[in-house]
XYZ file of C-alpha atoms in Angstrom:
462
model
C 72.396 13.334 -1.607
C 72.015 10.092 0.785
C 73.229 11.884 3.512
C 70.806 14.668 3.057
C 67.860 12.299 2.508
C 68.741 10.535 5.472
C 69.191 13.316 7.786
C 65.308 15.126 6.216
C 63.667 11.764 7.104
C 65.603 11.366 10.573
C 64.572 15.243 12.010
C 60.706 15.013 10.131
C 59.324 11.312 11.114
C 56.281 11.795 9.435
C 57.678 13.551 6.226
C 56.642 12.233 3.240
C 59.333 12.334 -0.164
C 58.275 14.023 -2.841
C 60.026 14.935 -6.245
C 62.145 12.177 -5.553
C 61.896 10.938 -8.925
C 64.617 13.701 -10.728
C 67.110 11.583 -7.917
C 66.803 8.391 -9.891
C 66.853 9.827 -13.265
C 70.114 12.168 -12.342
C 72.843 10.813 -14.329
C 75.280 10.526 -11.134
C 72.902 8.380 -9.529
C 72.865 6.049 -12.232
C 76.413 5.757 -12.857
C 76.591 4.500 -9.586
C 73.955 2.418 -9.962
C 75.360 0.744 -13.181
C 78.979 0.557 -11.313
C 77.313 -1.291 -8.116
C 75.621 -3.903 -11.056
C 78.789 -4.095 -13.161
C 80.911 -4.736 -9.614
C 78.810 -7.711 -8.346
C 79.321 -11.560 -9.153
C 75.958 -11.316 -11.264
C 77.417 -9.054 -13.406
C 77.819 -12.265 -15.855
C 74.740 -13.633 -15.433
C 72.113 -12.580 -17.952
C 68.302 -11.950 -17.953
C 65.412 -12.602 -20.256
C 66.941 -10.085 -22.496
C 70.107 -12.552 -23.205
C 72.576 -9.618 -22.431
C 75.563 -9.316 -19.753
C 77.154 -6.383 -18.420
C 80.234 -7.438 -20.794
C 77.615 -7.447 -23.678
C 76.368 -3.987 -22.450
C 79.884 -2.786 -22.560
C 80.462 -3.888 -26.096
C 77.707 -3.527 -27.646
C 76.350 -0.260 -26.690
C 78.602 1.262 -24.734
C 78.338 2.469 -20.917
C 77.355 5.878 -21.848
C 74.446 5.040 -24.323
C 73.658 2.796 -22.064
C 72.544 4.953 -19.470
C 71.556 7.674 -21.935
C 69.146 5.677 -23.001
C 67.892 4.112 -19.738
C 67.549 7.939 -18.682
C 65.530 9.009 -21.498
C 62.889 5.956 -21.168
C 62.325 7.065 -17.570
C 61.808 10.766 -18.405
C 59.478 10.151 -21.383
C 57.759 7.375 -19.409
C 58.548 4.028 -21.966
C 60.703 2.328 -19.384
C 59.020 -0.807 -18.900
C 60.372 -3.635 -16.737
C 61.296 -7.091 -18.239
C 59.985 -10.455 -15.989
C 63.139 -11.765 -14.221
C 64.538 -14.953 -15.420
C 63.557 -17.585 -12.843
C 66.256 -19.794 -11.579
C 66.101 -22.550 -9.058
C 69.251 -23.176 -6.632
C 69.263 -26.446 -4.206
C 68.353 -25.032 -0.576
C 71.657 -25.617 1.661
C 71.606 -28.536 4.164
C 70.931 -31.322 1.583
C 67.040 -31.400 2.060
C 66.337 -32.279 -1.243
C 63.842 -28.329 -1.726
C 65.346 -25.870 -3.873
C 65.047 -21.648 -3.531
C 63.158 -20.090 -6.401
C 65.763 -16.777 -7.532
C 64.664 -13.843 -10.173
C 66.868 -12.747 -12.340
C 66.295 -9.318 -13.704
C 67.667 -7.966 -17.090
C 70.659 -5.409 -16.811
C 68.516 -2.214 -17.188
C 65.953 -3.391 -14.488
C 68.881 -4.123 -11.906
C 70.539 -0.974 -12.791
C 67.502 0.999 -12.348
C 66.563 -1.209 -9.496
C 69.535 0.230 -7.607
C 68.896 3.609 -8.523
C 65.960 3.211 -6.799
C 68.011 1.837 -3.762
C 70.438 4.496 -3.554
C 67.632 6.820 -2.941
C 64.975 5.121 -1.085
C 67.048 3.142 1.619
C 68.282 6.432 3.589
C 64.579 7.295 4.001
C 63.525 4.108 5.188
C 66.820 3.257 7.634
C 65.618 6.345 9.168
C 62.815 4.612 10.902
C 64.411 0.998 11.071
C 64.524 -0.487 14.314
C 67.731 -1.673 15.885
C 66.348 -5.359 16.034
C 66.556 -5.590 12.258
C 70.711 -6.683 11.073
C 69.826 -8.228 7.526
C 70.853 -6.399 4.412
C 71.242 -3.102 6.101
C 74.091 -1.043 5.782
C 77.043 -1.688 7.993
C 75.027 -4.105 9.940
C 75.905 -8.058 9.364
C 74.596 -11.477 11.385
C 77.493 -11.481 13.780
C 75.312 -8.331 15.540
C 72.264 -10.313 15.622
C 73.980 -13.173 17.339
C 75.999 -11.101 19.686
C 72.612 -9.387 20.388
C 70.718 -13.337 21.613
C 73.936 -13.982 23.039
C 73.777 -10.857 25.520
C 70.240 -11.029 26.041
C 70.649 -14.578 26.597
C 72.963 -14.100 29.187
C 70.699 -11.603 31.126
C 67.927 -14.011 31.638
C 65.774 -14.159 28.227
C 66.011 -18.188 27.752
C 62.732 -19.058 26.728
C 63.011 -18.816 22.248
C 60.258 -18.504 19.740
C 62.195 -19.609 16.922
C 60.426 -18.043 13.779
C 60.013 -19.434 9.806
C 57.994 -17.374 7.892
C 56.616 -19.674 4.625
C 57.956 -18.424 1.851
C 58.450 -14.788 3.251
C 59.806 -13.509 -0.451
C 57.005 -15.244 -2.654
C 54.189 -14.098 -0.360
C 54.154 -10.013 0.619
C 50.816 -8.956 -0.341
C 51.492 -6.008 -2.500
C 48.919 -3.366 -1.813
C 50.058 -3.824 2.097
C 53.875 -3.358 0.614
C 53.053 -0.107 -1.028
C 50.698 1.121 1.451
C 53.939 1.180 3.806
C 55.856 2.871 0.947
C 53.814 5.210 0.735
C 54.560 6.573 4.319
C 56.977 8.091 3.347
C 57.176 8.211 -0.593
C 54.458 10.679 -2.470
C 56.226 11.201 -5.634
C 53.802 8.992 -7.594
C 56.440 7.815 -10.437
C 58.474 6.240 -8.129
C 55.852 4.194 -6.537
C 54.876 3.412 -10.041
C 58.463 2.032 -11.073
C 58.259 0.313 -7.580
C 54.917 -1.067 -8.342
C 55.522 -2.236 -11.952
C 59.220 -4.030 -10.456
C 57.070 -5.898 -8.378
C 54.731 -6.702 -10.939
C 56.801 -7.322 -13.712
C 56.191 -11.047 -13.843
C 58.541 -14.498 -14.043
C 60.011 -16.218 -17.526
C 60.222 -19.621 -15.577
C 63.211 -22.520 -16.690
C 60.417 -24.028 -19.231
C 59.646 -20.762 -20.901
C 56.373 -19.771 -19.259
C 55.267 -16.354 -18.658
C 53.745 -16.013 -14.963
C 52.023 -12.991 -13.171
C 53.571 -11.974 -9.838
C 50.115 -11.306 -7.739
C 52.373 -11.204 -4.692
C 55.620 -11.192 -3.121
C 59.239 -9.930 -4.335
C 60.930 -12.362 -6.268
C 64.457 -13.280 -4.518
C 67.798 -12.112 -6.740
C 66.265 -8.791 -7.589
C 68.657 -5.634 -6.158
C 65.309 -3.746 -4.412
C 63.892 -7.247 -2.990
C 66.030 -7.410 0.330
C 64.891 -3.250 0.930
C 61.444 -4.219 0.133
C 60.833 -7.192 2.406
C 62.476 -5.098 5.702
C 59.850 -2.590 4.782
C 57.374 -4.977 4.268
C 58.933 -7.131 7.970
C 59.286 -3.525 9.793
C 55.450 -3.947 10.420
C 56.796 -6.741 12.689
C 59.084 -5.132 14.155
C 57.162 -2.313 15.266
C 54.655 -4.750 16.418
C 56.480 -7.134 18.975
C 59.381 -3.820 19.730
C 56.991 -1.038 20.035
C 56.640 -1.453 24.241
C 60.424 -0.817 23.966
C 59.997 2.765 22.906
C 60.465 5.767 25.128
C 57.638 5.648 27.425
C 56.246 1.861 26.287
C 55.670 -0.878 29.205
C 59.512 -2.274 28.875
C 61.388 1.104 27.841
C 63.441 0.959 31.032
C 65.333 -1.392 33.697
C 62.589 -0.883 36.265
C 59.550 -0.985 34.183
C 60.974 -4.666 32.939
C 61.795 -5.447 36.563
C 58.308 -4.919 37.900
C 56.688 -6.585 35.039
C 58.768 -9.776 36.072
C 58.212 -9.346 39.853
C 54.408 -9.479 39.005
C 55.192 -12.847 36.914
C 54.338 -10.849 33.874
C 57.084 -11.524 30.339
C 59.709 -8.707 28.769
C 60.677 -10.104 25.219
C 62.722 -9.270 22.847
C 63.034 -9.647 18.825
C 66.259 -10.274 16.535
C 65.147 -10.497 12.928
C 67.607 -10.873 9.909
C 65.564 -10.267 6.785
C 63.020 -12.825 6.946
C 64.835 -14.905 9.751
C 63.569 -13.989 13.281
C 63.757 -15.676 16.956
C 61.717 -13.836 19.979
C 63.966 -13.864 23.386
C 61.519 -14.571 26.188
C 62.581 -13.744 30.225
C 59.170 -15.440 31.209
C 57.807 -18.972 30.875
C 56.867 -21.386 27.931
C 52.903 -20.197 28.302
C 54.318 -16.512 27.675
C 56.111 -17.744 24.448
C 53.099 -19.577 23.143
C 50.884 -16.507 23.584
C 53.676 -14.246 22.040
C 53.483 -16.919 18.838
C 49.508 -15.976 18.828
C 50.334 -12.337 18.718
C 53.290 -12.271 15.940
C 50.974 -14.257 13.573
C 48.605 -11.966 14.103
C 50.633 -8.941 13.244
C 51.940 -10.926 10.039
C 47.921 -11.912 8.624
C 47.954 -8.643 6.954
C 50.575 -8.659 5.308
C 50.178 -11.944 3.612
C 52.720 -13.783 5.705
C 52.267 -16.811 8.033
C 54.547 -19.025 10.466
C 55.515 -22.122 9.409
C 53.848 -24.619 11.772
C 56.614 -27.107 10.839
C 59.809 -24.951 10.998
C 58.517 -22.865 13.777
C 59.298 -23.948 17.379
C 59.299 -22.480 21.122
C 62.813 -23.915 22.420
C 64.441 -23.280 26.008
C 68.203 -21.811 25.691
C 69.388 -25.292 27.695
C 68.246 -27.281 25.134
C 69.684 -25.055 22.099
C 68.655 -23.536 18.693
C 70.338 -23.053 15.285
C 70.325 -19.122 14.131
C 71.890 -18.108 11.286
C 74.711 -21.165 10.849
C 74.974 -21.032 14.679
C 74.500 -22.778 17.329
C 73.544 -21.067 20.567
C 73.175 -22.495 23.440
C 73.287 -21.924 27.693
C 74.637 -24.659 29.204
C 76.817 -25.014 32.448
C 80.750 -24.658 32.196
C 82.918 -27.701 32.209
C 84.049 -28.211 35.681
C 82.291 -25.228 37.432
C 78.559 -24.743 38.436
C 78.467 -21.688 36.308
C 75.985 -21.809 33.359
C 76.795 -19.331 30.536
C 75.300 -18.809 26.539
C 77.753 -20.143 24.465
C 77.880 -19.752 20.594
C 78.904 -23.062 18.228
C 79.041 -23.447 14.910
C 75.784 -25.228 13.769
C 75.811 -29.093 12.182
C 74.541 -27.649 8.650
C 76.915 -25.241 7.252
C 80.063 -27.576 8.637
C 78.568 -30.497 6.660
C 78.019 -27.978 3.473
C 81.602 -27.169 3.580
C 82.476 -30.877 3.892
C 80.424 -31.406 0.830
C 82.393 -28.729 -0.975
C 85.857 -29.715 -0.056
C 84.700 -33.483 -1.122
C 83.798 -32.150 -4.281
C 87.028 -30.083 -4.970
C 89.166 -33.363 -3.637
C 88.032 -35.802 -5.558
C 90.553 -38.829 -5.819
C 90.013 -38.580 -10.290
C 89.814 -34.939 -10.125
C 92.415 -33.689 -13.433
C 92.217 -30.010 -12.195
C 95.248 -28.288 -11.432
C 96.534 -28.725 -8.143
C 97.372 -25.100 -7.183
C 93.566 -24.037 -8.842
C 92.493 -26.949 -6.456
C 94.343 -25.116 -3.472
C 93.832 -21.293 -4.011
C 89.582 -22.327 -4.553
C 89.819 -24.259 -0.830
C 91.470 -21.185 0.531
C 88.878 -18.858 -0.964
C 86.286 -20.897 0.538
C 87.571 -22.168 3.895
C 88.991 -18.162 4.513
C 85.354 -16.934 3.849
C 84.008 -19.895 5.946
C 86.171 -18.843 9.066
C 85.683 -14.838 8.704
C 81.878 -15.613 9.613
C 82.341 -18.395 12.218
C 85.826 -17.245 13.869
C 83.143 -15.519 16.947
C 82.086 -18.717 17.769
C 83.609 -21.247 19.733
C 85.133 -22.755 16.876
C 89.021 -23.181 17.853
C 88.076 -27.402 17.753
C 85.910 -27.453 14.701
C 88.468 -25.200 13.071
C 91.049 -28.150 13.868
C 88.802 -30.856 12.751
C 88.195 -29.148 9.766
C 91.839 -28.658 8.885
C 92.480 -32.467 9.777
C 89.799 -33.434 7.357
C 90.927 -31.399 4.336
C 94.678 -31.931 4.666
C 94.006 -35.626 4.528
C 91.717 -35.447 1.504
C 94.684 -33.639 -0.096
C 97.117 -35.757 0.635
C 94.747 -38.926 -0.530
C 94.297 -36.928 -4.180
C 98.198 -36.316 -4.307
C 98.366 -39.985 -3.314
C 96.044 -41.169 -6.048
C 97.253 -38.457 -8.872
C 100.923 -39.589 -8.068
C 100.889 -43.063 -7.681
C 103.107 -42.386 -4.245
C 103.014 -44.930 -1.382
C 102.962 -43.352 2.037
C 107.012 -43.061 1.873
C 107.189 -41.091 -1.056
C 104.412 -38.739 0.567
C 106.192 -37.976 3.702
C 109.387 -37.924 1.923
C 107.560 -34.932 -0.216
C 105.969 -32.859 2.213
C 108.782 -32.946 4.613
C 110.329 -31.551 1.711
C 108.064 -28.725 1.754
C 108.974 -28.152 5.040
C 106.783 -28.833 8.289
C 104.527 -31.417 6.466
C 103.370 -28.262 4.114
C 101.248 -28.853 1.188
C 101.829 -26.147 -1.690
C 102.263 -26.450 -5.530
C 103.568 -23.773 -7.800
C 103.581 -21.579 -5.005
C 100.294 -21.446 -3.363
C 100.466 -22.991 -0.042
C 97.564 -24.784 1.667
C 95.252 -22.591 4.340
C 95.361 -23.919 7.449
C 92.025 -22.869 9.106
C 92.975 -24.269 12.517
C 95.787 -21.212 12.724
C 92.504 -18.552 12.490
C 92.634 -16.554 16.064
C 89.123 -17.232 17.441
C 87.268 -14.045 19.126
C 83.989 -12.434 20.523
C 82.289 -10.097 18.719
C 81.623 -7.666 20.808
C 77.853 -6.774 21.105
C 77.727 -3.030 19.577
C 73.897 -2.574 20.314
C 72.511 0.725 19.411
C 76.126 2.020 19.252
C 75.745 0.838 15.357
C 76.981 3.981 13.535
C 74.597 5.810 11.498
C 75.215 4.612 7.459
C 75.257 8.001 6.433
C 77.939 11.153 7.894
C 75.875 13.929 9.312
C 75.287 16.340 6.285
C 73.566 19.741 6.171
C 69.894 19.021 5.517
C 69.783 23.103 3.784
């Protein structure tokens, strides 16, 4: 059914959906929907409603479940709960905390219902530049994207914060892009009353949503690139066949008259603008993206947002990227670090799991730092990370051999008496061994462009 969706809205750009609504109700779709909700880490966390998906399984049963959830959509009672707001510290130790929604069971189940069958529409006319919360797209492309633009002259960056991007999408702009391509009218009602549906916040006040789509909620990341594609059509649209920078010599005469090519990367409501012109060009491309943003609601933050040179280096997505010259050459190439901020984060959390008084178990202690650091390196191994990865191995081994230490009452001869025992200075209890991050190969992601396969096989659109 995706693949069919997908392939109607790739071969009919201006098609608009209708009868879409018999999709979300069909009972396939919402077994998959349910099995997506009862698969994620949420599935324990519960709404205003009080229930879990454990609860749901027990109480009701699966089947009744969605039997029920079906028949309030056909007869037209299915009413949305407000999400449950909770408030998570922001990463980086600034003190500001991130405002999440979390919606009841049934919302989220029918919430990705509703994803299964709008997203192939609406991927159909995504631009390239967009990598956050798309299928089979992830942040590594958007980095590997600055870094090869980087490398082929764009240097000047407009580094882009939108305030409060989730809290602030006007709605009637939201569904007026929805509608594009939607015309079943009870969809964009369930759509409309989702976004609607209002916030239970951690005192117990009810509050109206007038705007925005509250962060947590399983549509929310679909509905803010529909909401940001405005953007990206915007700044990307000379790009298309036939626009002003659609090929290598259109670009190349536009610099020869001293004239700027740019180029966005956007990941969700993170964006930077690659400029191969001058600081004056970046300023006046700032002018134009707030401009483009007014009606939807949205506006740049004038503290977070900045117009940076590539020499002097910006932080994108937990890296670092920078063009600076090679150690003992002349040759200046884009390099990619690992920022300051998630490497401190993951100090913090290895401090925390360390502690010298800590009473948890010692293999729970190691199998939770090898969750954590394993995660941490998948994501940064593209970088150049081969020294941080070192660093960060020194630092952890030593906090675990300082808790051992302290648990054991040892004095430094009884420690290295013990882990040469283990062999090779290894640290491992009841069989779970210590990850060594420093041993992770380190590698370039290669830049895959528009060569991103579609989400979707080619299907049949008959």
């Amino acid at each position: 059914m995706q693949a069919k969706l997908h392939c109607w809205a790739v071969a009919d750009p201006g098609r608009r959906f209708d009868d879409l609504f018999n999709f979300v109700c069909d009972p396939a779709t919402l077994i998959v929907a349910f099995d997506r909700v009862a698969g994620n880490q949420g599935a324990r966390t519960a709404g205003v409603d009080g229930l879990t998906v454990a609860d749901v399984a027990e109480q009701v049963g699966v089947s009744g479940f969605l039997d029920d959830l079906r028949a309030g959509l056909k007869d037209g009672s299915f009413r949305p709960l407000p999400v449950r707001e909770r408030k998570i510290p922001k990463p980086g130790g600034s003190g500001k905390v991130r405002k999440l929604g979390i919606p009841t069971i049934a919302d989220r189940v029918i919430q990705a219902a509703l994803k299964l069958v709008l997203e192939p529409i609406f991927e159909a006319e995504f631009l390239p530049c967009s990598y956050g919360f798309r299928p089979k797209r992830r942040a590594q492309d958007a980095i590997a994207e600055i870094h090869h633009f980087g490398s082929r002259g764009y240097r000047w960056v407009l580094d882009a914060d939108i305030e409060a991007c989730f809290d602030s999408i006007d709605h009637a702009a939201l569904m007026d892009r929805v509608r594009r391509r939607v015309k079943d009218k009870r969809v964009l009602a369930l759509v409309k009353a989702f976004l609607k549906a209002g916030i239970l916040t951690e005192l117990g006040e009810h509050q109206e949503t007038l705007t925005g789509t509250p962060q947590g909620g399983i549509l929310s990341p679909l509905l803010a690139n529909i909401a940001l594609s405005v953007l990206d059509e915007h700044v990307m649209g000379p790009w298309k066949p036939g626009g002003a920078l659609s090929t290598h010599g259109k670009r190349d005469y536009r610099r020869r008259k001293g004239r700027p090519t740019w180029r966005l990367v956007r990941y969700a409501d993170d964006f930077v603008v690659l400029v191969h012109g001058s600081r004056e060009h970046v300023e006046a491309l700032r002018e134009d993206v707030a401009v483009a943003l007014a009606p939807l609601g949205l506006r740049l933050s004038p503290a977070k947002t900045q117009v940076v040179h590539m020499s002097d280096g910006f932080d994108f997505l937990g890296f670092r990227i920078r063009w600076k010259r090679k150690r003992g050459t002349n040759k200046w190439y884009v390099y990619t670090f690992i920022a300051v901020r998630p490497v401190r984060t993951l100090k913090a959390k290895i401090r925390a799991l360390t502690h010298k008084t800590s009473q948890q178990d010692f293999a729970s202690v190691l199998t939770r730092i090898g969750q954590i650091m394993r995660g941490w390196a998948s994501y940064f191994k593209y970088a150049v990370a081969k020294h941080t990865f070192s660093k960060l191995d020194d630092f952890t081994w030593w906090r675990l051999v300082h808790m051992l230490r302290a648990r054991h009452g040892w004095n430094w001869s009884q420690v290295r008496r013990r882990l040469a025992a283990c062999g090779r200075w290894k640290i491992a209890a009841d069989g779970v061994e210590y990850f060594r991050i420093e041993g992770v190969t380190v590698s370039r992601y290669t830049y895959r462009g528009n060569k991103i396969p579609a989400p979707w096989p080619p299907a049949n659109p008959a």
